[in-house]
PDB file of C-alpha atoms in Angstrom:
ATOM      1  CA  MET A 777     -85.728 -68.724  69.068  1.00 31.00           C
ATOM      2  CA  LEU A 778     -87.542 -68.051  65.605  1.00 34.00           C
ATOM      3  CA  LEU A 779     -90.489 -66.306  66.471  1.00 36.00           C
ATOM      4  CA  HIS A 780     -87.931 -63.167  67.738  1.00 39.00           C
ATOM      5  CA  PHE A 781     -86.927 -62.981  63.861  1.00 40.00           C
ATOM      6  CA  PRO A 782     -86.495 -59.051  62.146  1.00 45.00           C
ATOM      7  CA  LEU A 783     -89.178 -59.177  59.938  1.00 43.00           C
ATOM      8  CA  ARG A 784     -87.405 -58.212  57.222  1.00 47.00           C
ATOM      9  CA  ARG A 785     -84.491 -61.156  57.888  1.00 49.00           C
ATOM     10  CA  LEU A 786     -87.234 -63.330  57.678  1.00 50.00           C
ATOM     11  CA  LEU A 787     -88.816 -62.019  54.425  1.00 46.00           C
ATOM     12  CA  LEU A 788     -85.455 -61.692  52.755  1.00 45.00           C
ATOM     13  CA  ALA A 789     -84.729 -65.408  53.040  1.00 49.00           C
ATOM     14  CA  PHE A 790     -87.937 -66.122  51.201  1.00 46.00           C
ATOM     15  CA  LEU A 791     -87.715 -63.931  48.584  1.00 41.00           C
ATOM     16  CA  LEU A 792     -83.863 -65.678  47.758  1.00 42.00           C
ATOM     17  CA  LEU A 793     -85.529 -69.088  47.258  1.00 47.00           C
ATOM     18  CA  GLY A 794     -87.079 -67.880  43.783  1.00 46.00           C
ATOM     19  CA  PRO A 795     -88.225 -70.433  41.842  1.00 44.00           C
ATOM     20  CA  ALA A 796     -87.438 -72.774  44.623  1.00 48.00           C
ATOM     21  CA  ALA A 797     -90.534 -72.341  46.482  1.00 49.00           C
ATOM     22  CA  ALA A 798     -92.762 -74.499  44.339  1.00 46.00           C
ATOM     23  CA  ARG A 799     -91.051 -77.552  44.980  1.00 51.00           C
ATOM     24  CA  ALA A 800     -91.169 -76.520  49.376  1.00 57.00           C
ATOM     25  CA  GLN A 801     -94.700 -77.971  48.912  1.00 83.00           C
ATOM     26  CA  ALA A 802     -93.487 -81.945  49.515  1.00 93.00           C
ATOM     27  CA  VAL A 803     -92.021 -83.202  52.488  1.00 94.00           C
ATOM     28  CA  PRO A 804     -89.576 -84.195  52.489  1.00 94.00           C
ATOM     29  CA  ASN A 805     -88.604 -82.187  49.563  1.00 92.00           C
ATOM     30  CA  PRO A 806     -86.134 -84.140  46.735  1.00 92.00           C
ATOM     31  CA  GLY A 807     -83.236 -81.729  46.970  1.00 91.00           C
ATOM     32  CA  GLU A 808     -83.180 -83.510  50.784  1.00 94.00           C
ATOM     33  CA  ASN A 809     -82.765 -86.883  49.521  1.00 95.00           C
ATOM     34  CA  ILE A 810     -84.663 -88.338  52.272  1.00 96.00           C
ATOM     35  CA  ALA A 811     -86.172 -91.603  51.460  1.00 95.00           C
ATOM     36  CA  TYR A 812     -89.171 -91.453  53.652  1.00 97.00           C
ATOM     37  CA  LEU A 813     -90.188 -90.048  57.051  1.00 98.00           C
ATOM     38  CA  VAL A 814     -91.122 -92.545  59.723  1.00 98.00           C
ATOM     39  CA  THR A 815     -93.220 -92.895  63.079  1.00 98.00           C
ATOM     40  CA  PHE A 816     -92.766 -95.924  64.823  1.00 97.00           C
ATOM     41  CA  GLY A 817     -95.586 -97.526  67.039  1.00 97.00           C
ATOM     42  CA  ALA A 818     -95.573 -97.307  70.886  1.00 96.00           C
ATOM     43  CA  GLN A 819     -94.404-100.522  72.188  1.00 96.00           C
ATOM     44  CA  ALA A 820     -91.340-101.205  69.342  1.00 96.00           C
ATOM     45  CA  ASP A 821     -88.131-100.648  70.000  1.00 95.00           C
ATOM     46  CA  LYS A 822     -86.413 -98.031  70.211  1.00 95.00           C
ATOM     47  CA  SER A 823     -83.119 -99.247  68.835  1.00 94.00           C
ATOM     48  CA  TRP A 824     -85.093 -99.006  65.377  1.00 94.00           C
ATOM     49  CA  GLY A 825     -84.690 -95.715  64.752  1.00 96.00           C
ATOM     50  CA  ASP A 826     -87.370 -93.722  67.041  1.00 96.00           C
ATOM     51  CA  ASP A 827     -86.769 -92.582  70.108  1.00 96.00           C
ATOM     52  CA  ASP A 828     -90.380 -91.587  71.361  1.00 97.00           C
ATOM     53  CA  PHE A 829     -92.947 -92.430  68.656  1.00 97.00           C
ATOM     54  CA  THR A 830     -93.987 -88.853  67.790  1.00 98.00           C
ATOM     55  CA  SER A 831     -93.499 -86.117  65.024  1.00 97.00           C
ATOM     56  CA  VAL A 832     -94.883 -82.921  64.376  1.00 98.00           C
ATOM     57  CA  TYR A 833     -95.047 -81.048  61.303  1.00 98.00           C
ATOM     58  CA  PHE A 834     -96.021 -77.415  59.931  1.00 97.00           C
ATOM     59  CA  PHE A 835     -97.204 -76.466  56.937  1.00 97.00           C
ATOM     60  CA  LEU A 836     -97.188 -72.406  56.083  1.00 94.00           C
ATOM     61  CA  VAL A 837    -100.275 -70.937  53.728  1.00 96.00           C
ATOM     62  CA  PRO A 838     -99.431 -67.179  52.514  1.00 94.00           C
ATOM     63  CA  LYS A 839    -101.638 -64.707  54.387  1.00 94.00           C
ATOM     64  CA  GLU A 840    -102.716 -63.376  50.948  1.00 95.00           C
ATOM     65  CA  ARG A 841    -104.045 -66.794  50.063  1.00 96.00           C
ATOM     66  CA  ARG A 842    -108.141 -67.399  50.291  1.00 95.00           C
ATOM     67  CA  GLN A 843    -108.466 -70.404  48.373  1.00 97.00           C
ATOM     68  CA  PRO A 844    -108.966 -73.767  49.948  1.00 98.00           C
ATOM     69  CA  VAL A 845    -105.635 -75.767  50.445  1.00 98.00           C
ATOM     70  CA  TYR A 846    -105.283 -79.629  51.417  1.00 98.00           C
ATOM     71  CA  ILE A 847    -102.258 -81.464  52.616  1.00 98.00           C
ATOM     72  CA  ARG A 848    -101.881 -84.715  51.579  1.00 98.00           C
ATOM     73  CA  VAL A 849    -100.644 -88.094  53.368  1.00 98.00           C
ATOM     74  CA  PHE A 850     -98.954 -91.197  51.176  1.00 98.00           C
ATOM     75  CA  ASP A 851     -99.592 -93.687  51.996  1.00 97.00           C
ATOM     76  CA  PRO A 852    -100.101 -93.202  55.491  1.00 98.00           C
ATOM     77  CA  ASP A 853    -101.396 -96.752  56.788  1.00 97.00           C
ATOM     78  CA  CYS A 854     -99.081 -99.430  58.139  1.00 96.00           C
ATOM     79  CA  GLY A 855     -99.081-102.168  56.057  1.00 94.00           C
ATOM     80  CA  GLY A 856     -98.099-103.186  52.882  1.00 88.00           C
ATOM     81  CA  LYS A 857     -95.442-102.136  50.101  1.00 88.00           C
ATOM     82  CA  HIS A 858     -93.065 -98.852  52.339  1.00 93.00           C
ATOM     83  CA  ASP A 859     -93.607-100.370  55.284  1.00 95.00           C
ATOM     84  CA  GLU A 860     -91.372-101.960  57.890  1.00 94.00           C
ATOM     85  CA  ALA A 861     -92.875-104.903  59.579  1.00 93.00           C
ATOM     86  CA  LYS A 862     -91.499-106.700  63.124  1.00 89.00           C
ATOM     87  CA  PHE A 863     -93.703-109.534  63.927  1.00 85.00           C
ATOM     88  CA  GLY A 864     -96.860-108.649  61.629  1.00 89.00           C
ATOM     89  CA  TRP A 865     -98.910-106.269  60.868  1.00 94.00           C
ATOM     90  CA  ASN A 866     -99.866-104.569  64.570  1.00 95.00           C
ATOM     91  CA  THR A 867     -99.833-100.922  64.537  1.00 97.00           C
ATOM     92  CA  GLN A 868    -102.234 -97.805  64.638  1.00 97.00           C
ATOM     93  CA  THR A 869    -101.081 -94.237  63.553  1.00 98.00           C
ATOM     94  CA  GLU A 870    -103.285 -91.503  64.392  1.00 98.00           C
ATOM     95  CA  PHE A 871    -102.434 -88.334  62.556  1.00 98.00           C
ATOM     96  CA  SER A 872    -104.208 -84.951  64.072  1.00 98.00           C
ATOM     97  CA  LEU A 873    -104.854 -81.575  62.128  1.00 98.00           C
ATOM     98  CA  TYR A 874    -104.503 -78.059  64.482  1.00 98.00           C
ATOM     99  CA  GLY A 875    -105.034 -74.669  63.193  1.00 98.00           C
ATOM    100  CA  GLY A 876    -105.869 -71.449  65.104  1.00 97.00           C
ATOM    101  CA  PRO A 877    -104.186 -69.867  67.698  1.00 97.00           C
ATOM    102  CA  GLY A 878    -101.425 -71.814  70.201  1.00 97.00           C
ATOM    103  CA  THR A 879    -100.920 -73.991  66.647  1.00 98.00           C
ATOM    104  CA  HIS A 880     -97.096 -72.855  66.758  1.00 97.00           C
ATOM    105  CA  SER A 881     -96.701 -70.098  69.181  1.00 96.00           C
ATOM    106  CA  ALA A 882     -96.870 -72.208  71.846  1.00 97.00           C
ATOM    107  CA  PRO A 883     -93.302 -73.390  72.998  1.00 96.00           C
ATOM    108  CA  ASP A 884     -94.606 -76.970  73.480  1.00 97.00           C
ATOM    109  CA  ALA A 885     -95.228 -77.337  69.794  1.00 97.00           C
ATOM    110  CA  ARG A 886     -91.490 -76.279  69.034  1.00 96.00           C
ATOM    111  CA  SER A 887     -89.808 -78.400  71.498  1.00 96.00           C
ATOM    112  CA  PRO A 888     -87.963 -82.165  70.386  1.00 94.00           C
ATOM    113  CA  GLU A 889     -89.608 -83.816  72.704  1.00 93.00           C
ATOM    114  CA  PRO A 890     -93.161 -84.536  73.277  1.00 92.00           C
ATOM    115  CA  LYS A 891     -94.554 -82.405  75.897  1.00 93.00           C
ATOM    116  CA  ALA A 892     -98.344 -81.677  77.273  1.00 92.00           C
ATOM    117  CA  GLY A 893     -98.281 -78.693  75.203  1.00 94.00           C
ATOM    118  CA  LEU A 894     -98.053 -80.482  71.588  1.00 95.00           C
ATOM    119  CA  ARG A 895    -101.552 -80.404  70.713  1.00 97.00           C
ATOM    120  CA  SER A 896    -102.022 -76.846  70.907  1.00 97.00           C
ATOM    121  CA  GLY A 897    -104.294 -75.200  69.299  1.00 97.00           C
ATOM    122  CA  THR A 898    -107.651 -76.278  67.679  1.00 98.00           C
ATOM    123  CA  PRO A 899    -108.397 -79.720  66.823  1.00 98.00           C
ATOM    124  CA  LEU A 900    -109.957 -79.731  63.337  1.00 98.00           C
ATOM    125  CA  LYS A 901    -109.125 -83.559  62.092  1.00 98.00           C
ATOM    126  CA  THR A 902    -107.644 -86.505  63.951  1.00 98.00           C
ATOM    127  CA  VAL A 903    -107.480 -89.796  61.961  1.00 98.00           C
ATOM    128  CA  ALA A 904    -106.437 -93.564  63.103  1.00 97.00           C
ATOM    129  CA  PHE A 905    -104.362 -95.801  60.213  1.00 97.00           C
ATOM    130  CA  GLY A 906    -103.615 -99.182  60.621  1.00 96.00           C
ATOM    131  CA  PRO A 907    -103.179-101.512  58.047  1.00 95.00           C
ATOM    132  CA  ASP A 908    -105.593-100.886  54.676  1.00 95.00           C
ATOM    133  CA  ALA A 909    -104.589-102.354  51.280  1.00 93.00           C
ATOM    134  CA  LYS A 910    -106.970 -99.316  50.172  1.00 95.00           C
ATOM    135  CA  LEU A 911    -104.372 -97.179  51.775  1.00 95.00           C
ATOM    136  CA  ASP A 912    -101.095 -99.166  50.784  1.00 96.00           C
ATOM    137  CA  ASN A 913     -99.048 -97.142  48.152  1.00 96.00           C
ATOM    138  CA  GLN A 914    -102.008 -94.344  48.109  1.00 97.00           C
ATOM    139  CA  TRP A 915    -102.753 -90.441  49.192  1.00 98.00           C
ATOM    140  CA  TYR A 916    -105.484 -89.394  52.002  1.00 98.00           C
ATOM    141  CA  THR A 917    -106.313 -85.920  52.249  1.00 98.00           C
ATOM    142  CA  PHE A 918    -106.930 -83.722  54.885  1.00 98.00           C
ATOM    143  CA  GLY A 919    -109.326 -80.508  53.600  1.00 96.00           C
ATOM    144  CA  PRO A 920    -110.528 -78.262  52.269  1.00 98.00           C
ATOM    145  CA  LEU A 921    -108.914 -76.159  54.239  1.00 98.00           C
ATOM    146  CA  ASN A 922    -109.500 -72.829  54.783  1.00 98.00           C
ATOM    147  CA  PRO A 923    -106.385 -70.971  55.279  1.00 97.00           C
ATOM    148  CA  LEU A 924    -107.628 -68.486  57.196  1.00 97.00           C
ATOM    149  CA  GLU A 925    -107.886 -71.872  59.559  1.00 97.00           C
ATOM    150  CA  GLY A 926    -104.339 -71.744  60.667  1.00 98.00           C
ATOM    151  CA  GLU A 927    -102.351 -69.507  63.136  1.00 98.00           C
ATOM    152  CA  LEU A 928    -101.800 -66.498  61.830  1.00 97.00           C
ATOM    153  CA  VAL A 929     -98.268 -65.776  62.714  1.00 92.00           C
ATOM    154  CA  PRO A 930     -96.790 -62.577  61.340  1.00 90.00           C
ATOM    155  CA  GLU A 931     -92.782 -63.705  61.079  1.00 83.00           C
ATOM    156  CA  PHE A 932     -93.996 -66.274  58.428  1.00 83.00           C
ATOM    157  CA  GLN A 933     -95.912 -63.873  56.643  1.00 89.00           C
ATOM    158  CA  GLY A 934     -98.555 -66.308  56.930  1.00 93.00           C
ATOM    159  CA  TYR A 935    -100.948 -68.903  58.528  1.00 97.00           C
ATOM    160  CA  VAL A 936     -99.453 -72.128  59.936  1.00 97.00           C
ATOM    161  CA  PHE A 937    -101.176 -75.628  60.297  1.00 98.00           C
ATOM    162  CA  LYS A 938     -99.593 -78.718  62.590  1.00 98.00           C
ATOM    163  CA  VAL A 939     -99.613 -82.292  61.553  1.00 98.00           C
ATOM    164  CA  VAL A 940     -99.481 -84.724  65.083  1.00 98.00           C
ATOM    165  CA  VAL A 941     -98.225 -87.896  64.173  1.00 98.00           C
ATOM    166  CA  GLN A 942     -98.000 -90.578  66.901  1.00 98.00           C
ATOM    167  CA  GLY A 943     -97.285 -94.120  66.844  1.00 97.00           C
ATOM    168  CA  LYS A 944    -100.266 -95.272  69.047  1.00 96.00           C
ATOM    169  CA  LYS A 945     -99.440 -99.154  69.685  1.00 96.00           C
ATOM    170  CA  GLY A 946     -98.084-101.773  67.967  1.00 96.00           C
ATOM    171  CA  ASP A 947     -94.226-101.764  67.138  1.00 96.00           C
ATOM    172  CA  ASP A 948     -93.687-101.815  62.906  1.00 96.00           C
ATOM    173  CA  GLY A 949     -92.694 -98.487  61.002  1.00 97.00           C
ATOM    174  CA  ASN A 950     -95.064 -96.564  59.229  1.00 97.00           C
ATOM    175  CA  LEU A 951     -93.556 -94.845  56.615  1.00 98.00           C
ATOM    176  CA  TYR A 952     -94.886 -91.759  54.737  1.00 98.00           C
ATOM    177  CA  ARG A 953     -94.668 -88.378  52.739  1.00 98.00           C
ATOM    178  CA  PHE A 954     -96.452 -85.310  52.863  1.00 98.00           C
ATOM    179  CA  PHE A 955     -97.681 -82.525  50.438  1.00 97.00           C
ATOM    180  CA  LEU A 956     -98.949 -78.741  50.858  1.00 97.00           C
ATOM    181  CA  SER A 957    -101.392 -78.760  47.551  1.00 97.00           C
ATOM    182  CA  SER A 958    -103.960 -76.956  46.149  1.00 96.00           C
ATOM    183  CA  SER A 959    -105.784 -79.505  44.867  1.00 97.00           C
ATOM    184  CA  PRO A 960    -107.339 -82.195  46.911  1.00 97.00           C
ATOM    185  CA  ALA A 961    -106.867 -84.940  44.429  1.00 96.00           C
ATOM    186  CA  GLN A 962    -103.232 -84.348  43.232  1.00 96.00           C
ATOM    187  CA  ASN A 963    -100.244 -82.371  44.008  1.00 96.00           C
ATOM    188  CA  VAL A 964    -100.281 -78.896  43.017  1.00 95.00           C
ATOM    189  CA  ALA A 965     -97.798 -76.908  44.612  1.00 93.00           C
ATOM    190  CA  VAL A 966     -99.556 -74.147  46.855  1.00 94.00           C
ATOM    191  CA  GLU A 967     -97.555 -70.477  45.608  1.00 91.00           C
ATOM    192  CA  GLY A 968     -95.936 -69.326  48.308  1.00 89.00           C
ATOM    193  CA  GLY A 969     -96.392 -72.129  50.801  1.00 91.00           C
ATOM    194  CA  ASN A 970     -93.655 -74.173  52.606  1.00 89.00           C
ATOM    195  CA  ALA A 971     -92.939 -76.436  55.332  1.00 94.00           C
ATOM    196  CA  PHE A 972     -91.395 -77.202  58.455  1.00 95.00           C
ATOM    197  CA  THR A 973     -90.173 -79.154  61.303  1.00 97.00           C
ATOM    198  CA  TYR A 974     -88.652 -78.780  64.436  1.00 97.00           C
ATOM    199  CA  GLU A 975     -87.417 -82.441  64.706  1.00 97.00           C
ATOM    200  CA  TYR A 976     -86.970 -85.119  61.561  1.00 96.00           C
ATOM    201  CA  ALA A 977     -87.378 -88.671  61.956  1.00 97.00           C
ATOM    202  CA  ILE A 978     -86.004 -90.393  58.992  1.00 97.00           C
ATOM    203  CA  ARG A 979     -85.435 -93.173  56.361  1.00 96.00           C
ATOM    204  CA  LEU A 980     -82.460 -92.500  54.438  1.00 96.00           C
ATOM    205  CA  THR A 981     -81.891 -93.475  51.009  1.00 94.00           C
ATOM    206  CA  PRO A 982     -80.686 -97.021  51.091  1.00 93.00           C
ATOM    207  CA  GLU A 983     -77.720 -96.727  48.933  1.00 94.00           C
ATOM    208  CA  ARG A 984     -74.145 -96.551  49.445  1.00 95.00           C
ATOM    209  CA  ASN A 985     -72.593 -93.062  49.802  1.00 95.00           C
ATOM    210  CA  ALA A 986     -75.851 -91.461  49.139  1.00 96.00           C
ATOM    211  CA  VAL A 987     -76.047 -87.926  50.953  1.00 97.00           C
ATOM    212  CA  THR A 988     -79.060 -86.676  52.365  1.00 96.00           C
ATOM    213  CA  HIS A 989     -79.309 -83.035  53.300  1.00 96.00           C
ATOM    214  CA  LEU A 990     -80.583 -81.578  56.378  1.00 96.00           C
ATOM    215  CA  TYR A 991     -81.289 -77.318  56.115  1.00 95.00           C
ATOM    216  CA  PRO A 992     -81.689 -75.622  59.897  1.00 95.00           C
ATOM    217  CA  PHE A 993     -82.414 -71.932  59.500  1.00 93.00           C
ATOM    218  CA  VAL A 994     -80.069 -69.752  61.248  1.00 95.00           C
ATOM    219  CA  ASN A 995     -81.099 -66.335  62.974  1.00 91.00           C
ATOM    220  CA  GLU A 996     -79.488 -63.535  63.862  1.00 91.00           C
ATOM    221  CA  HIS A 997     -79.175 -64.270  67.590  1.00 94.00           C
ATOM    222  CA  VAL A 998     -77.401 -68.080  66.727  1.00 96.00           C
ATOM    223  CA  VAL A 999     -74.050 -68.068  68.282  1.00 96.00           C
ATOM    224  CA  SER A1000     -73.909 -71.251  68.235  1.00 97.00           C
ATOM    225  CA  ILE A1001     -75.575 -74.843  67.607  1.00 97.00           C
ATOM    226  CA  LYS A1002     -75.802 -78.119  68.848  1.00 98.00           C
ATOM    227  CA  GLN A1003     -77.128 -80.966  66.569  1.00 98.00           C
ATOM    228  CA  SER A1004     -78.372 -84.130  68.119  1.00 98.00           C
ATOM    229  CA  ASN A1005     -79.130 -87.363  66.672  1.00 98.00           C
ATOM    230  CA  PHE A1006     -80.000 -90.760  67.979  1.00 98.00           C
ATOM    231  CA  ASP A1007     -79.251 -94.173  66.578  1.00 97.00           C
ATOM    232  CA  ALA A1008     -77.246 -93.297  63.294  1.00 96.00           C
ATOM    233  CA  ASP A1009     -75.822 -97.235  63.732  1.00 95.00           C
ATOM    234  CA  ASP A1010     -72.326 -95.483  63.176  1.00 96.00           C
ATOM    235  CA  ASP A1011     -73.218 -95.998  60.227  1.00 95.00           C
ATOM    236  CA  LEU A1012     -72.815 -92.658  58.092  1.00 96.00           C
ATOM    237  CA  GLY A1013     -70.992 -89.692  58.184  1.00 97.00           C
ATOM    238  CA  ILE A1014     -71.973 -86.206  59.286  1.00 97.00           C
ATOM    239  CA  LYS A1015     -70.184 -83.128  57.664  1.00 97.00           C
ATOM    240  CA  LEU A1016     -71.192 -79.025  57.806  1.00 97.00           C
ATOM    241  CA  TYR A1017     -72.172 -76.773  54.914  1.00 96.00           C
ATOM    242  CA  SER A1018     -72.346 -73.596  55.233  1.00 95.00           C
ATOM    243  CA  VAL A1019     -71.010 -69.633  53.957  1.00 94.00           C
ATOM    244  CA  ALA A1020     -68.472 -70.504  56.510  1.00 94.00           C
ATOM    245  CA  LYS A1021     -68.007 -74.122  57.197  1.00 95.00           C
ATOM    246  CA  ASN A1022     -66.568 -76.253  54.157  1.00 93.00           C
ATOM    247  CA  GLY A1023     -67.010 -79.740  55.881  1.00 92.00           C
ATOM    248  CA  HIS A1024     -66.991 -79.413  59.579  1.00 95.00           C
ATOM    249  CA  ASP A1025     -67.320 -82.752  60.741  1.00 97.00           C
ATOM    250  CA  ALA A1026     -70.168 -83.593  62.862  1.00 97.00           C
ATOM    251  CA  ALA A1027     -70.808 -86.623  66.105  1.00 98.00           C
ATOM    252  CA  VAL A1028     -72.305 -89.447  64.748  1.00 98.00           C
ATOM    253  CA  SER A1029     -74.726 -91.923  67.289  1.00 97.00           C
ATOM    254  CA  GLY A1030     -74.126 -95.773  67.939  1.00 96.00           C
ATOM    255  CA  ASP A1031     -77.239 -98.062  68.286  1.00 95.00           C
ATOM    256  CA  THR A1032     -79.939 -96.982  70.339  1.00 95.00           C
ATOM    257  CA  ARG A1033     -77.529 -93.891  71.543  1.00 96.00           C
ATOM    258  CA  TRP A1034     -78.277 -90.082  70.995  1.00 98.00           C
ATOM    259  CA  ALA A1035     -74.577 -87.894  70.323  1.00 98.00           C
ATOM    260  CA  SER A1036     -73.935 -84.255  70.232  1.00 98.00           C
ATOM    261  CA  SER A1037     -71.538 -81.777  68.955  1.00 98.00           C
ATOM    262  CA  THR A1038     -71.615 -78.078  69.268  1.00 98.00           C
ATOM    263  CA  HIS A1039     -70.650 -76.013  66.619  1.00 97.00           C
ATOM    264  CA  PRO A1040     -70.204 -72.147  66.562  1.00 97.00           C
ATOM    265  CA  VAL A1041     -71.471 -69.881  64.069  1.00 96.00           C
ATOM    266  CA  SER A1042     -70.872 -66.690  62.871  1.00 95.00           C
ATOM    267  CA  ALA A1043     -72.385 -63.641  61.837  1.00 94.00           C
ATOM    268  CA  LYS A1044     -71.744 -64.195  58.051  1.00 94.00           C
ATOM    269  CA  GLU A1045     -74.350 -67.262  59.042  1.00 94.00           C
ATOM    270  CA  HIS A1046     -77.737 -65.600  60.426  1.00 95.00           C
ATOM    271  CA  GLY A1047     -80.449 -65.589  58.266  1.00 91.00           C
ATOM    272  CA  LEU A1048     -79.114 -68.619  55.981  1.00 92.00           C
ATOM    273  CA  SER A1049     -79.646 -72.353  56.025  1.00 93.00           C
ATOM    274  CA  ILE A1050     -77.135 -74.639  56.783  1.00 95.00           C
ATOM    275  CA  ASP A1051     -76.277 -78.185  54.909  1.00 96.00           C
ATOM    276  CA  MET A1052     -75.977 -81.042  57.518  1.00 97.00           C
ATOM    277  CA  GLN A1053     -74.737 -83.779  55.155  1.00 97.00           C
ATOM    278  CA  LEU A1054     -75.455 -87.131  55.814  1.00 97.00           C
ATOM    279  CA  THR A1055     -73.757 -89.461  53.703  1.00 97.00           C
ATOM    280  CA  SER A1056     -74.541 -93.302  54.376  1.00 96.00           C
ATOM    281  CA  ARG A1057     -71.445 -95.685  54.748  1.00 95.00           C
ATOM    282  CA  SER A1058     -73.989 -98.896  53.431  1.00 94.00           C
ATOM    283  CA  ARG A1059     -77.571 -99.960  51.903  1.00 93.00           C
ATOM    284  CA  ALA A1060     -78.542-100.771  55.085  1.00 91.00           C
ATOM    285  CA  ALA A1061     -82.163 -99.321  55.636  1.00 91.00           C
ATOM    286  CA  ASN A1062     -81.301 -96.543  59.003  1.00 95.00           C
ATOM    287  CA  ASP A1063     -84.155 -95.416  60.853  1.00 96.00           C
ATOM    288  CA  LEU A1064     -83.303 -92.256  62.954  1.00 97.00           C
ATOM    289  CA  VAL A1065     -83.745 -89.105  64.642  1.00 98.00           C
ATOM    290  CA  PHE A1066     -81.704 -85.632  64.130  1.00 97.00           C
ATOM    291  CA  TYR A1067     -82.597 -82.492  65.800  1.00 98.00           C
ATOM    292  CA  VAL A1068     -80.818 -78.946  65.737  1.00 98.00           C
ATOM    293  CA  THR A1069     -80.717 -76.345  68.766  1.00 98.00           C
ATOM    294  CA  ASP A1070     -79.016 -72.616  69.433  1.00 97.00           C
ATOM    295  CA  GLN A1071     -77.302 -71.651  72.580  1.00 97.00           C
ATOM    296  CA  TYR A1072     -80.444 -71.265  74.827  1.00 96.00           C
ATOM    297  CA  ASP A1073     -81.667 -74.787  73.831  1.00 96.00           C
ATOM    298  CA  THR A1074     -84.361 -73.771  71.479  1.00 96.00           C
ATOM    299  CA  ALA A1075     -84.943 -75.877  68.653  1.00 97.00           C
ATOM    300  CA  LEU A1076     -84.690 -74.625  64.955  1.00 97.00           C
ATOM    301  CA  PRO A1077     -86.472 -74.855  61.965  1.00 95.00           C
ATOM    302  CA  PHE A1078     -86.056 -77.404  59.327  1.00 95.00           C
ATOM    303  CA  PHE A1079     -87.396 -76.161  56.017  1.00 90.00           C
ATOM    304  CA  ALA A1080     -88.350 -78.186  53.369  1.00 87.00           C
ATOM    305  CA  ILE A1081     -86.425 -76.228  51.028  1.00 79.00           C
ATOM    306  CA  PRO A1082     -83.534 -74.230  52.587  1.00 81.00           C
ATOM    307  CA  LEU A1083     -84.612 -69.743  53.347  1.00 77.00           C
ATOM    308  CA  GLY A1084     -82.015 -67.900  51.151  1.00 79.00           C
ATOM    309  CA  GLY A1085     -81.096 -71.192  49.149  1.00 82.00           C
ATOM    310  CA  PRO A1086     -79.012 -74.357  49.869  1.00 86.00           C
ATOM    311  CA  PRO A1087     -75.915 -72.612  51.057  1.00 86.00           C
ATOM    312  CA  LYS A1088     -72.416 -72.430  49.223  1.00 86.00           C
ATOM    313  CA  TYR A1089     -68.741 -71.727  51.451  1.00 79.00           C
ATOM    314  CA  ARG A1090     -67.268 -68.679  50.525  1.00 78.00           C
ATOM    315  CA  TYR A1091     -63.663 -68.740  50.879  1.00 62.00           C
ATOM    316  CA  ASP A1092     -61.968 -65.643  52.180  1.00 56.00           C
ATOM    317  CA  VAL A1093     -59.072 -64.455  50.172  1.00 42.00           C
ATOM    318  CA  ASP A1094     -56.363 -62.227  52.138  1.00 41.00           C
ATOM    319  CA  VAL A1095     -54.795 -59.675  49.974  1.00 37.00           C
ATOM    320  CA  LYS A1096     -51.997 -58.146  51.086  1.00 39.00           C
ATOM    321  CA  ILE A1097     -50.735 -55.047  49.277  1.00 39.00           C
ATOM    322  CA  ARG A1098     -47.038 -54.805  48.508  1.00 43.00           C
ATOM    323  CA  ARG A1099     -45.623 -51.514  48.925  1.00 43.00           C
TER     324      ARG A1099
END
């Protein structure tokens, strides 16, 4: 469980980010090469790529910051240029913002499956979006937010806000993005900020051989990880890369099915991210769900920018001295 990290390991991982930290404000981050986040309406067929019509994203503000922050949503309406229509635009998507105690620390908040305590914390604002030409291809801003309104998470050295995205009705797919900003009208990075989720519902870049990077963070208690994906349509390949893995194959799901595979974790991978590379086999627009758990079935976080930086395989050279 992420909350039990020794603080020094997590701080070191953040320090290793360097200049890349500024780009962590975008969700998805450009380095992940994810086309969009996606949430379908509650009456959608699960074969279209969303297993539970609910997504949860967390936004981290450094504890020293006192200036306001803003959580901006790109194209929050469901209808128009980017979204996925099925039988006419009829979908309403709810974006709910939470802060205060329990926002992240409540176990249900970090579960890949929606549970009773998903909406833990103090409700700050809820907005429902349907088809809306004024917001199509535009930004909607939550805020200003006082950083102290978030939940203080000592292990993260900052305050955490949560946005729950839920398809309330309809059957269309709402495609959108986030940005944690210091400006209400522009995307201006919050110095030292970050964003993460415990389950990604995403649209892959619709290009043959496009590579998407997902970066689950592995703490020092992890002995093995289990990656699980839903509705990949057998249309991609998944390989794992890290300081100790050089392209390990992982299981890929078919249409409306889950697939999972378990992979051992070595001590040298602790305190770093694993690079799960998803390579598309066609140009089809593919929506799917992805999460990773440890040996205790506890979900691991995907940070927008991999903690410790993108992992690079380290070859072990066995040198023997002949006498």
